[in-house]
Every structure is written in C-alpha cells, then in structure tokens.
PDB file of C-alpha atoms and ligand atoms in Angstrom:
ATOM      1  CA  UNK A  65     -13.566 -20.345  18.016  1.00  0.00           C
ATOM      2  CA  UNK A  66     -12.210 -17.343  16.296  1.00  0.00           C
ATOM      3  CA  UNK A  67     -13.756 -18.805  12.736  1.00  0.00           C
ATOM      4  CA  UNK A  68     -17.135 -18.947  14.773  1.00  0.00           C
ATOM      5  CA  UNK A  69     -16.858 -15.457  16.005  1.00  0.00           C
ATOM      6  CA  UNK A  70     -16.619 -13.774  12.049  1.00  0.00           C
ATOM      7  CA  UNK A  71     -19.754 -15.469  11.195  1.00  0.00           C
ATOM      8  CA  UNK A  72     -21.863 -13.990  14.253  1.00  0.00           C
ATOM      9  CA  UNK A  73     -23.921 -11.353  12.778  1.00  0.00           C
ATOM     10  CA  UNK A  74     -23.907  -7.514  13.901  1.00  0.00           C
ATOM     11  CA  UNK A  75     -26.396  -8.274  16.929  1.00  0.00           C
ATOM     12  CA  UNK A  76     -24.346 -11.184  18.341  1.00  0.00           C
ATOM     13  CA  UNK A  77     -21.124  -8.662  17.566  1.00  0.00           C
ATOM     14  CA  UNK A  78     -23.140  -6.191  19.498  1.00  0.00           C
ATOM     15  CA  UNK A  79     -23.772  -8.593  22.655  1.00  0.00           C
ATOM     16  CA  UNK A  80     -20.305  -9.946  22.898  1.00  0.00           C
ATOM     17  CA  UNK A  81     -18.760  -6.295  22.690  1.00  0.00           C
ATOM     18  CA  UNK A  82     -17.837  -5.147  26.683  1.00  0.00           C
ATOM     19  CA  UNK A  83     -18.934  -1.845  27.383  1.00  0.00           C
ATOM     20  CA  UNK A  84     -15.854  -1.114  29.734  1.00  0.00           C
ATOM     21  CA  UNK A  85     -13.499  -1.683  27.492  1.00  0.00           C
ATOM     22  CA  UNK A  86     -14.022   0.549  24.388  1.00  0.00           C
ATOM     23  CA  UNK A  87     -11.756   2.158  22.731  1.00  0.00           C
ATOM     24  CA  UNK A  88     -12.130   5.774  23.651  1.00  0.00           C
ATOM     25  CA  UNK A  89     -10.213   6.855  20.719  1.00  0.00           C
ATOM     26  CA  UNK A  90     -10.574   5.153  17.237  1.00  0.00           C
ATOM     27  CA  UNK A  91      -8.589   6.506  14.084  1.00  0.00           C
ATOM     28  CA  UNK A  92      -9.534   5.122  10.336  1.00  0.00           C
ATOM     29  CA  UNK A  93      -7.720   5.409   7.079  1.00  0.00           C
ATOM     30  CA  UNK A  94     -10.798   5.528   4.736  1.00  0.00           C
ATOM     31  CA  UNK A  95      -9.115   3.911   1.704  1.00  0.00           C
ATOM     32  CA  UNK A  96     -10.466   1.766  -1.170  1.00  0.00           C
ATOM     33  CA  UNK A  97     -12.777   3.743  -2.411  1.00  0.00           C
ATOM     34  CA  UNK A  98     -11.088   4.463  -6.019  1.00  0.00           C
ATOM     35  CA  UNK A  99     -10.560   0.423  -6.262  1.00  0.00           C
ATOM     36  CA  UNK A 100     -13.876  -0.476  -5.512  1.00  0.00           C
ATOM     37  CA  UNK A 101     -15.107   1.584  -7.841  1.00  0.00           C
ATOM     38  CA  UNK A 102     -12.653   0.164 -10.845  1.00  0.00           C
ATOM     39  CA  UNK A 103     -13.428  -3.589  -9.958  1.00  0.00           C
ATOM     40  CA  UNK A 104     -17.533  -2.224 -10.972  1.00  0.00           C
ATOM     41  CA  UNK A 105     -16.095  -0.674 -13.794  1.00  0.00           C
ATOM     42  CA  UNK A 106     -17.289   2.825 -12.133  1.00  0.00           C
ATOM     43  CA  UNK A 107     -15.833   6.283 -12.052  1.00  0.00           C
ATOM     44  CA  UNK A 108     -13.624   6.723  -9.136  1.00  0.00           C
ATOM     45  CA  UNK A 109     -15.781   9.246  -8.111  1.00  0.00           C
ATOM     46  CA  UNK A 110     -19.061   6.866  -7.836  1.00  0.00           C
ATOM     47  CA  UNK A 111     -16.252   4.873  -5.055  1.00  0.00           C
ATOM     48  CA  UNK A 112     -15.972   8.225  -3.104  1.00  0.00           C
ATOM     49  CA  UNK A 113     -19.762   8.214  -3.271  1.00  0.00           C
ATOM     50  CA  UNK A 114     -19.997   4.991  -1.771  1.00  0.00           C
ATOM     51  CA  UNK A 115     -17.394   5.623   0.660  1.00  0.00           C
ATOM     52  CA  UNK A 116     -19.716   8.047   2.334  1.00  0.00           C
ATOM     53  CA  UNK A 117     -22.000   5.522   3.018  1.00  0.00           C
ATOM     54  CA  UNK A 118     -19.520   3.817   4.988  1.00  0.00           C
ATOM     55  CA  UNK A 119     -18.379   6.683   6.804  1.00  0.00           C
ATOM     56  CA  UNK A 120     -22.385   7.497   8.208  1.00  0.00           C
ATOM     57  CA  UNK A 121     -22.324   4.011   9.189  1.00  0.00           C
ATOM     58  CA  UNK A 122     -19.108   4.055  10.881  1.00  0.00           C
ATOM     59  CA  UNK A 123     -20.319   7.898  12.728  1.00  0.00           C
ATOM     60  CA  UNK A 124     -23.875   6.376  13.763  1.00  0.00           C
ATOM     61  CA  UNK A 125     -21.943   3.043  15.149  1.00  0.00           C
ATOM     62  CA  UNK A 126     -19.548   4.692  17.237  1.00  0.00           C
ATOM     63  CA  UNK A 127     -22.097   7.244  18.243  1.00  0.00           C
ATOM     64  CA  UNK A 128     -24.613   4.405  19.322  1.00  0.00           C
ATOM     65  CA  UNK A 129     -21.437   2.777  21.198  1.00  0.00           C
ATOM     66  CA  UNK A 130     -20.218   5.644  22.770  1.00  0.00           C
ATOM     67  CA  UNK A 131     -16.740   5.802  21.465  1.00  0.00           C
ATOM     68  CA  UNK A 132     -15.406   9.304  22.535  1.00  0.00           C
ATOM     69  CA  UNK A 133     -13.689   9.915  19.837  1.00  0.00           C
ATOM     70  CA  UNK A 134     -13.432   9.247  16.149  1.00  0.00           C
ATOM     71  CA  UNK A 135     -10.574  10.220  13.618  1.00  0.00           C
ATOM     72  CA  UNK A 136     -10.615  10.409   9.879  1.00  0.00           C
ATOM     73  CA  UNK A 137      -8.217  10.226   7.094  1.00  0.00           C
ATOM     74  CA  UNK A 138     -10.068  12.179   4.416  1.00  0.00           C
ATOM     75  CA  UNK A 139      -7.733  14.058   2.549  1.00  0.00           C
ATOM     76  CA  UNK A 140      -3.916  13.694   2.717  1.00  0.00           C
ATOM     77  CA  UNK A 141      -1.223  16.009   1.657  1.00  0.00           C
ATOM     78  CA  UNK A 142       0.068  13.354  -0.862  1.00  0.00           C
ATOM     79  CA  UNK A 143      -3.711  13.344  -2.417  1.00  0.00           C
ATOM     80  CA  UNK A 144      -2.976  16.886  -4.476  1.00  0.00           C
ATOM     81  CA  UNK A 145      -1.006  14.626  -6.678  1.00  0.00           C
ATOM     82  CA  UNK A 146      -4.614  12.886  -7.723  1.00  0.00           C
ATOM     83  CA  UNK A 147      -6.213  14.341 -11.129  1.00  0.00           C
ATOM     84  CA  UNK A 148      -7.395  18.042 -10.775  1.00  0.00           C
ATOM     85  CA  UNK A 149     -10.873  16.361 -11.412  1.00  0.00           C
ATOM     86  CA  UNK A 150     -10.457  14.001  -8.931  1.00  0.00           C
ATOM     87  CA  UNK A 151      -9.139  16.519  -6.357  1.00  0.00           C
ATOM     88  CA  UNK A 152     -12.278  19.281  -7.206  1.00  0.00           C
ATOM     89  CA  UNK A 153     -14.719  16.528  -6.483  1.00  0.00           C
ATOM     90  CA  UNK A 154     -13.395  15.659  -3.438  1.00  0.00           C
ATOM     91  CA  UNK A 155     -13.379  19.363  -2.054  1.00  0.00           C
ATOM     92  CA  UNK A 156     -17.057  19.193  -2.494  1.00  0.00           C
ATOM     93  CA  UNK A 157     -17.443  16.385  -0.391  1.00  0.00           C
ATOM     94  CA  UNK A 158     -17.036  18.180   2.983  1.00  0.00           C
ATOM     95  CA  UNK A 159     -19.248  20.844   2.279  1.00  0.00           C
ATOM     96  CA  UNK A 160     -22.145  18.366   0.569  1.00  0.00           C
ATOM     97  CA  UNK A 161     -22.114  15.927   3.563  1.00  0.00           C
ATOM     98  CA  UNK A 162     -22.334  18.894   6.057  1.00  0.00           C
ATOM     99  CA  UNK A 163     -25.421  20.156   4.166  1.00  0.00           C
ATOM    100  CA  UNK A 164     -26.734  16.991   4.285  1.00  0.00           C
ATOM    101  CA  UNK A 165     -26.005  16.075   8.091  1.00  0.00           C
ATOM    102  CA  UNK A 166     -25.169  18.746  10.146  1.00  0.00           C
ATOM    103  CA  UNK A 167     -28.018  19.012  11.992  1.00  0.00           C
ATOM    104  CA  UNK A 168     -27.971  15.290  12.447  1.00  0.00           C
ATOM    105  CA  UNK A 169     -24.583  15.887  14.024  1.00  0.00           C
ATOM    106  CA  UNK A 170     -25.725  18.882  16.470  1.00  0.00           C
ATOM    107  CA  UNK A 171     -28.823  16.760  17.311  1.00  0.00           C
ATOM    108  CA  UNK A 172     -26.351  14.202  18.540  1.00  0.00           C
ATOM    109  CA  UNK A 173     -24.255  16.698  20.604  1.00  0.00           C
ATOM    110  CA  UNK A 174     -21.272  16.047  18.185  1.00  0.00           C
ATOM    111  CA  UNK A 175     -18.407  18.273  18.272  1.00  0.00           C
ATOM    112  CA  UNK A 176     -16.831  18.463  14.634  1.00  0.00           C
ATOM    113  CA  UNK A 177     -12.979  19.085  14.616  1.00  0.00           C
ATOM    114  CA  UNK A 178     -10.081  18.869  12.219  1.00  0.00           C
ATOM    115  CA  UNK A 179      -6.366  18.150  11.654  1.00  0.00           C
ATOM    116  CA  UNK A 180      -3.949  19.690   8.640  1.00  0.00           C
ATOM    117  CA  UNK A 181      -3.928  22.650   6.960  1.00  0.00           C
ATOM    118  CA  UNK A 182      -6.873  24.008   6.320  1.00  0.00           C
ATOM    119  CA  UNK A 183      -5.929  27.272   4.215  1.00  0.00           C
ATOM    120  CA  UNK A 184      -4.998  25.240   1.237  1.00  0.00           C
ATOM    121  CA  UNK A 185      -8.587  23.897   0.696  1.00  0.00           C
ATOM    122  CA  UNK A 186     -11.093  26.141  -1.631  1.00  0.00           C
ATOM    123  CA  UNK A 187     -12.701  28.907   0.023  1.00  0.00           C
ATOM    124  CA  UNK A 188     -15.879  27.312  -0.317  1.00  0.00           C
ATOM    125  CA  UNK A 189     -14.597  24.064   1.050  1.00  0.00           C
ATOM    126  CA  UNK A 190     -13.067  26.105   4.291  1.00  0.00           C
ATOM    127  CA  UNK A 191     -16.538  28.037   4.720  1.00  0.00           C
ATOM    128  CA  UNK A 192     -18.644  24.429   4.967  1.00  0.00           C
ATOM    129  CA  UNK A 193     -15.958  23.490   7.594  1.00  0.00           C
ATOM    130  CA  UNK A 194     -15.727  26.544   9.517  1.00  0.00           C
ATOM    131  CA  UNK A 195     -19.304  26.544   9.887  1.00  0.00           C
ATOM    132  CA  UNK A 196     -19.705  23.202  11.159  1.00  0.00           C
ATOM    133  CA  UNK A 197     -16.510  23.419  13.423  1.00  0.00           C
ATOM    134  CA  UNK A 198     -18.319  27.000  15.051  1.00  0.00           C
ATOM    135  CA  UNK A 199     -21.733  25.285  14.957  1.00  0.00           C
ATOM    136  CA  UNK A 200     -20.866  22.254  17.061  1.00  0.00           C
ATOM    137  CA  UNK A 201     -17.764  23.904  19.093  1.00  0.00           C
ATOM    138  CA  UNK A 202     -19.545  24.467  22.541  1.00  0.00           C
ATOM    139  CA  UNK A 203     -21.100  20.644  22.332  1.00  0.00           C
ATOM    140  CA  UNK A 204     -20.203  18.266  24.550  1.00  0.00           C
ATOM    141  CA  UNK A 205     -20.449  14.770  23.079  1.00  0.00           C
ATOM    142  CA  UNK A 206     -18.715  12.472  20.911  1.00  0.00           C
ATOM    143  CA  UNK A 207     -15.850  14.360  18.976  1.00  0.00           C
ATOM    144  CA  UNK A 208     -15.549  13.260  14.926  1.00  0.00           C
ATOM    145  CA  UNK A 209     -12.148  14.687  14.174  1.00  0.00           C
ATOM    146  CA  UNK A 210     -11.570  14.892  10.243  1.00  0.00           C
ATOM    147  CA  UNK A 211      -8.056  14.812   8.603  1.00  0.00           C
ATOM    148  CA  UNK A 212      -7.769  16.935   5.509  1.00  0.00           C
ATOM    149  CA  UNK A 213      -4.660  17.982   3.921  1.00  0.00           C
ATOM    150  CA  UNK A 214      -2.887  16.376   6.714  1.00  0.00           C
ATOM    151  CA  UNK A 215       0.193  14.555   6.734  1.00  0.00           C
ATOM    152  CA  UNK A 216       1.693  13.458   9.770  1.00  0.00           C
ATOM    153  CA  UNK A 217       5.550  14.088   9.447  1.00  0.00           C
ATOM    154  CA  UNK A 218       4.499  17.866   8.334  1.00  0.00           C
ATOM    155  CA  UNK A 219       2.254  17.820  11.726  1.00  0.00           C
ATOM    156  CA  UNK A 220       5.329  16.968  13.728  1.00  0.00           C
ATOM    157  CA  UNK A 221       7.307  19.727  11.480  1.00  0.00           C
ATOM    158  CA  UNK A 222       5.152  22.608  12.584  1.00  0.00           C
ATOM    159  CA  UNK A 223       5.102  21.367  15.714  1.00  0.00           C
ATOM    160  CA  UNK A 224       8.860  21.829  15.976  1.00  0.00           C
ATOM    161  CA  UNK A 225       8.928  25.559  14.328  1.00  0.00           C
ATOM    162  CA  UNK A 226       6.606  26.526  16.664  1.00  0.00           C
ATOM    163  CA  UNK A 227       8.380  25.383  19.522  1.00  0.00           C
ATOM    164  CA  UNK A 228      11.716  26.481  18.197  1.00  0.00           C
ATOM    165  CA  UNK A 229      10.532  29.511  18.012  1.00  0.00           C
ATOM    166  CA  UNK A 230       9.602  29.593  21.852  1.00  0.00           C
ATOM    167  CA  UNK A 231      13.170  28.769  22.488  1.00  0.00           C
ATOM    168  CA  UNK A 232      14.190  31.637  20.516  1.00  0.00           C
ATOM    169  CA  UNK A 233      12.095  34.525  21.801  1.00  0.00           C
ATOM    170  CA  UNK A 234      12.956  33.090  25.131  1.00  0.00           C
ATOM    171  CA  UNK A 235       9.343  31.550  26.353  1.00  0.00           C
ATOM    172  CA  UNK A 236      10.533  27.929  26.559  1.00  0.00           C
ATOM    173  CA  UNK A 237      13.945  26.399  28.069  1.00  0.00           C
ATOM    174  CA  UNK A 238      15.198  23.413  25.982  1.00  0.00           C
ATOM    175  CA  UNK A 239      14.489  21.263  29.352  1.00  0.00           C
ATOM    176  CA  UNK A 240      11.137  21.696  29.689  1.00  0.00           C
ATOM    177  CA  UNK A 241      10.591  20.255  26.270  1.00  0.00           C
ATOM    178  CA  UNK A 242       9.090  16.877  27.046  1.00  0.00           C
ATOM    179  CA  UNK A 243       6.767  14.049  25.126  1.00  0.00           C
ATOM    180  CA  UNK A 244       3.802  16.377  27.011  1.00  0.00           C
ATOM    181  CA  UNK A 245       5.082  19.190  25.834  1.00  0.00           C
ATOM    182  CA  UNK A 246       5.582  18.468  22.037  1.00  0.00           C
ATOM    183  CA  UNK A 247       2.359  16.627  22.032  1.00  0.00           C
ATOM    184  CA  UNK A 248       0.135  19.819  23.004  1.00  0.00           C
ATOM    185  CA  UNK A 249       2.157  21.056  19.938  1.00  0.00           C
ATOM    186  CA  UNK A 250       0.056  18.765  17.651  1.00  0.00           C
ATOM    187  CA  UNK A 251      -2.467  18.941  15.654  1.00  0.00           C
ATOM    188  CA  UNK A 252      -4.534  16.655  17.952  1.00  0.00           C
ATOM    189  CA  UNK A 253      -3.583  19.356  21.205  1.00  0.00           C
ATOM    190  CA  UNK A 254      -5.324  18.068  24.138  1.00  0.00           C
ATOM    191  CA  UNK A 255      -6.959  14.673  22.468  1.00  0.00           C
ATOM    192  CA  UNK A 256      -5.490  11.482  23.919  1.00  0.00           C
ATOM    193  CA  UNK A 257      -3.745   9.253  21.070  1.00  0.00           C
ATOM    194  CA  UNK A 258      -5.675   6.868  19.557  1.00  0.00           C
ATOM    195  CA  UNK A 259      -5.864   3.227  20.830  1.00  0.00           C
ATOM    196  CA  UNK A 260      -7.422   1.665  17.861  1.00  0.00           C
ATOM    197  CA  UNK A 261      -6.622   2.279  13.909  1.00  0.00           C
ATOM    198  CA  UNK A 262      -8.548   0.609  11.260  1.00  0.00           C
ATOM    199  CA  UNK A 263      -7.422   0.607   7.802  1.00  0.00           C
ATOM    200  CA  UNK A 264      -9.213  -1.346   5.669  1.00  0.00           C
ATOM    201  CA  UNK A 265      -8.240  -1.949   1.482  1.00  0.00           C
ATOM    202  CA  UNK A 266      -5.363  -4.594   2.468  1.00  0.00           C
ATOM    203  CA  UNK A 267      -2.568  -1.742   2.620  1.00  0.00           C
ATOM    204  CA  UNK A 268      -0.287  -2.664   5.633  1.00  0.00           C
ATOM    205  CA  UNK A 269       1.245   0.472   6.188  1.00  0.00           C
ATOM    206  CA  UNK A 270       0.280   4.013   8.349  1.00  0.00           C
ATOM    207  CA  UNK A 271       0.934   5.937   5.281  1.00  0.00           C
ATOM    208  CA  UNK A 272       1.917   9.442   7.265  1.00  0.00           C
ATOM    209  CA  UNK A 273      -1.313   9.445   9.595  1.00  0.00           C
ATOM    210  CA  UNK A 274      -0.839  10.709  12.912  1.00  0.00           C
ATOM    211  CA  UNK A 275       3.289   9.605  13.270  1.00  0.00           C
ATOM    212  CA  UNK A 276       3.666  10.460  16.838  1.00  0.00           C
ATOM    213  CA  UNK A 277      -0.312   9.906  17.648  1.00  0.00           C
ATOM    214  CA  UNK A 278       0.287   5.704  16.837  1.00  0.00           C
ATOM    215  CA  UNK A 279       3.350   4.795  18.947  1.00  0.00           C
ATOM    216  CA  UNK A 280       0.950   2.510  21.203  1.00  0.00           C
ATOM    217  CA  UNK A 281      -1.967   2.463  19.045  1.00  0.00           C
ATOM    218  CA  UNK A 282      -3.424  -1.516  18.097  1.00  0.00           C
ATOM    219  CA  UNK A 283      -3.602  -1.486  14.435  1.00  0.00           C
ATOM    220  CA  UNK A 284      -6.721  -3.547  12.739  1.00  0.00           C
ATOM    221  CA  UNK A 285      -6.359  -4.056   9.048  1.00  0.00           C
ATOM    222  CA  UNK A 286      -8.787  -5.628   6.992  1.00  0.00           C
ATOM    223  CA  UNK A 287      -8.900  -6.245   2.484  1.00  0.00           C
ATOM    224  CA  UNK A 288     -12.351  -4.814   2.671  1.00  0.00           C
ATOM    225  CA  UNK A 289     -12.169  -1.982   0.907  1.00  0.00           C
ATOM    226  CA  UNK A 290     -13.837   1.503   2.019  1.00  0.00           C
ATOM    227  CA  UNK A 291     -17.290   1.264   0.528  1.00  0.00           C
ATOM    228  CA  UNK A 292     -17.559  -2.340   1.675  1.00  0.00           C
ATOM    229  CA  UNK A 293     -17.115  -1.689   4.979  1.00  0.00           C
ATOM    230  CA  UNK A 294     -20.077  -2.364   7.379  1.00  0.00           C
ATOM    231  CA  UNK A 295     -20.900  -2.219  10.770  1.00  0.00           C
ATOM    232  CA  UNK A 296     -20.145  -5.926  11.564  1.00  0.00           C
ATOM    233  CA  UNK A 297     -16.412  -4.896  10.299  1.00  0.00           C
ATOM    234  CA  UNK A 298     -16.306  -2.171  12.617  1.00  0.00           C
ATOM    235  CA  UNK A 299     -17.774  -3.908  15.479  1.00  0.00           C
ATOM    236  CA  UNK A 300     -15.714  -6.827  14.837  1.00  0.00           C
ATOM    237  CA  UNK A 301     -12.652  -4.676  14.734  1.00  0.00           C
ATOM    238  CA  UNK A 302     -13.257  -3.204  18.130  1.00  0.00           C
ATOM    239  CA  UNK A 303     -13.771  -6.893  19.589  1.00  0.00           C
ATOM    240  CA  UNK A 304     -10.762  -7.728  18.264  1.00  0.00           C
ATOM    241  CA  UNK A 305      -8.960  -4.540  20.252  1.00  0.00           C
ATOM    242  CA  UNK A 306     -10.796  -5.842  23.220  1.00  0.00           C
ATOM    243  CA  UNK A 307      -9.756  -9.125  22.849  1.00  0.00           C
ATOM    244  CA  UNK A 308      -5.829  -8.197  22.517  1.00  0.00           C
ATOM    245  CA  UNK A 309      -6.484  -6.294  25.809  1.00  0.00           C
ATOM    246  CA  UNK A 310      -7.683  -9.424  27.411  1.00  0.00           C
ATOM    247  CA  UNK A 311      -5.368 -11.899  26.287  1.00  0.00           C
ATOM    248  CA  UNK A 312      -2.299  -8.932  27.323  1.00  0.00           C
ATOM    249  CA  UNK A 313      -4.461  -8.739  30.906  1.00  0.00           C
ATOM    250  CA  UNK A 314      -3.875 -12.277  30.989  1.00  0.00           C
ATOM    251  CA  UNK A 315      -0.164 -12.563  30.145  1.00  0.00           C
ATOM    252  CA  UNK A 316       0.460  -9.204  32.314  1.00  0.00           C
ATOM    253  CA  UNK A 317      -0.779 -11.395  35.235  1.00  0.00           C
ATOM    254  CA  UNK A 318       1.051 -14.333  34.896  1.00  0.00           C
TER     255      UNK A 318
HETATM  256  C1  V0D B 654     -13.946  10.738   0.239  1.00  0.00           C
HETATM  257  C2  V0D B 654     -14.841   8.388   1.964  1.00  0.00           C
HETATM  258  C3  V0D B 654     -16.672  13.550   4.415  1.00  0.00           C
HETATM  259  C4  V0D B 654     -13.408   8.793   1.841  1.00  0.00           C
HETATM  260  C5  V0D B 654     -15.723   9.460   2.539  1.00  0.00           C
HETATM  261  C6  V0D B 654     -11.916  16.436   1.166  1.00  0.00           C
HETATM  262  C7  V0D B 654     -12.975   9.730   0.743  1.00  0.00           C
HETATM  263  C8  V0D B 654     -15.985  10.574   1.569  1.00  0.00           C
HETATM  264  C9  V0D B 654     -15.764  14.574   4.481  1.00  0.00           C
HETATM  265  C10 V0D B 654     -15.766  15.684   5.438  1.00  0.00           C
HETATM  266  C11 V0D B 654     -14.479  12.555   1.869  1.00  0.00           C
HETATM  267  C12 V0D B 654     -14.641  16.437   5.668  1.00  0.00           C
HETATM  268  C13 V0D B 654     -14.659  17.473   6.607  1.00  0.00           C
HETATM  269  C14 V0D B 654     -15.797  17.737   7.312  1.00  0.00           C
HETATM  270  C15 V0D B 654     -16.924  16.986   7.119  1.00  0.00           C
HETATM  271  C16 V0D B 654     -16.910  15.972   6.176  1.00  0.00           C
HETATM  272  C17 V0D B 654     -14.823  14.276   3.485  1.00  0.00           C
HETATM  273  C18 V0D B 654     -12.984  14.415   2.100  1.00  0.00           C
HETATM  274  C19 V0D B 654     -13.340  13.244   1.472  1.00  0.00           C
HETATM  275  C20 V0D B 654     -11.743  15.099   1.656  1.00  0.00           C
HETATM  276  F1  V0D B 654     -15.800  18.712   8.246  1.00  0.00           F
HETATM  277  N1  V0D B 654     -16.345  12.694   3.468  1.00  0.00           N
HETATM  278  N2  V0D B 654     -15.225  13.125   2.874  1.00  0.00           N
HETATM  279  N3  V0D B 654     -13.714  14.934   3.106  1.00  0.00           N
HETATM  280  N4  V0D B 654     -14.806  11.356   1.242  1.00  0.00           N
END
C-alpha cells in the first residue's frame, strides 16, 4: 500500500492530499546542494544554483496548496565557517532571486519575512531584503519566512537578554514569564510553530533550526538532496504528515 503510494505521480499526490488537513506551517532545511553538485563533478556553487530551482518549486507548490506559511533555512550562523568564496556567492543569492521574482511574489499577495540577524549580512545583501520585506509587508497572503544567519540556540539567547532585561528595569515580574511569553520573544513573534519540517540530504538531525519552534513539530526526512527535490517529494511529504494525523486520530479514539 505504502510502496504503491511513492509511485503515484504528482497529480494522483495532488488528489489524495485532504484539503482540511494541511499543514499551516511548513519549515525546510534546504541542504544538499554542495553534494549534489560534487557527485556531477560541479562547483558547489552550480548546487546552490540548482537549489533555487527547488526552492521556486517548493514556493509555487505551497502557494498553489495554500499552506499559510513557509520557513527556510538559507543561511545559518555556522555557514560563515564556509570558504569566503563560498560565503560571497551566497550573499548574492537573496538579492538575485528578489530581482528576479519579486513581483511574482507581490502578484501572489506574499508577505516576505525573516529570522536571524540581519546586520551581519553585506549592505547590499540587507538592502535586497529590506526592500522586499517593506514591499510585501502590508500583504495579506501566504507568508515565506527566510532564515539567514540564524541559529536557533542564539534565537532563544536574545530572547532571554531581552527579557532579562524587562526584569531588571522593572517591566516584567519573573511570574508572568510563561511558554507565551518567551515565545513572543522569538524570532518567529506571533507565527504559530511549525507542524511539518522537511529536511531532505539524509542528515537526521535539526542542526540548530528553530530549537523551541520544533518541540511538536512531525519531522519528514528524505536522502534526496536539495536540487533533487521536486514537487512529488513535497507533496508526498505533506501526505505523509496527514497520514500520521490520521493514524494518531485513530489511536486517540480507541
Ligand atoms: C542557497 C538553496 C533564496 C539553498 C536556495 C544567503 C542555499 C538558494 C534566498 C533568499 C539561498 C534569502 C532571503 C530573501 C529572499 C531569498 C537565499 C541564501 C541562500 C542565503 F529575502 N535562495 N537563497 N538565501 N540559496
């Protein structure tokens, strides 16, 4: 049965996929790219390339869905560590995929948002983002929430100076901190956590994205890497989620 299900093909995916039961929220790690490109015998920048590919599929998917929301690991703290050639091309990623769809984005009603810390990134990097994050702010659609220079035990670190500092100057009482509370405190602010992660490239771990976000998250991993990934991966991922939520309706029940 389950054997039969991986060969339907994206329209049979489509059919079978229950319209109730989406994910509202679904987070992605988009790893593989540098691999994929070393199994061609290409530049790891041709994989990033590629990657992008994957990542307008995955946008126009969700968008034709109606997922609410979609999160993206593009850029982690730990990712400074890559080659400074490796690390420049990157930075130009954000701003040559904006140029590029932007107004793809606002025709869709998209609201752009991010998560990390910003002011690290070039100037020229930060004025592409800016730009896109004022340009789509007062839409009202699907919100595509990229992670850059984020890591999620420095999320949870700010999120505790900040509210120390409440305590300090008085604002805040140490009772009225509560799992509401600290989670306003977040990067993510009024977003709901996620309640599907993908992470494709066979790594089994969370690897520092969105710590306090995940606690009840269903995690879908898949060895496809990045620039492999297709729509029939992503649309077989979300049947999966909606499958786990049927078979725990089931045993709830009983
Ligand atoms: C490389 C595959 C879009 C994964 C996709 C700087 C790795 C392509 C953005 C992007 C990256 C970021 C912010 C924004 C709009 C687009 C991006 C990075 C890497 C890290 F507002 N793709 N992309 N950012 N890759």
């Amino acid at each position: 049965m389950l054997s039969r299900d991986r060969k339907k093909n994206e329209t049979e995916l489509t059919r079978l996929i229950s319209a109730e039961k989406l994910p509202g929220h679904v987070a992605i790690i988009m790893d593989g790219n540098g691999r994929w490109a070393r199994k061609r015998g290409l530049p790891r920048i041709a994989g990033h390339r590629a990657g992008i590919n994957t990542l307008k599929e995955v946008i126009t998917c969700s968008y034709e869905l109606g997922i609410s929301i979609v999160t993206l690991y593009a850029f982690s703290t730990e990712n400074w560590k890559r080659p400074r050639w490796e690390v420049e091309f990157l930075m130009s990623l954000p701003g040559e995929y904006l140029h590029k769809e932007l107004q793809s984005l606002i025709e869709k009603n998209i609201i752009i948002k991010t998560m990390g810390n910003l002011e690290q990134l070039p100037e020229v990097t930060q004025r592409a983002i800016n730009n896109a994050l004022e340009a789509t702010r007062d839409n009202s659609g699907m919100i595509l929430n990229f992670a850059l220079n984020y890591g999620g035990r420095n999320e949870i670190l700010n999120a505790v100076r900040k509210i120390a500092a409440r305590v300090k100057e008085g604002s805040l009482k140490t009772e009225e901190i509560s799992e509401d509370l600290f989670a306003g405190y977040l990067d993510t602010g009024g977003l709901p956590d996620p309640d599907l992660l993908i992470r494709p490239s066979g790594e089994l771990r969370i690897s520092n994205f969105l710590l306090w976000q995940l606690a009840y998250t269903e995690l879908w991993f898949t060895r496809i890497l990045w620039p492999d990934f297709k729509k029939e991966h992503f649309l077989k991922a979300i049947l999966d989620y909606q499958e786990r939520e049927r078979r725990f309706g089931g045993i709830n029940k009983l």
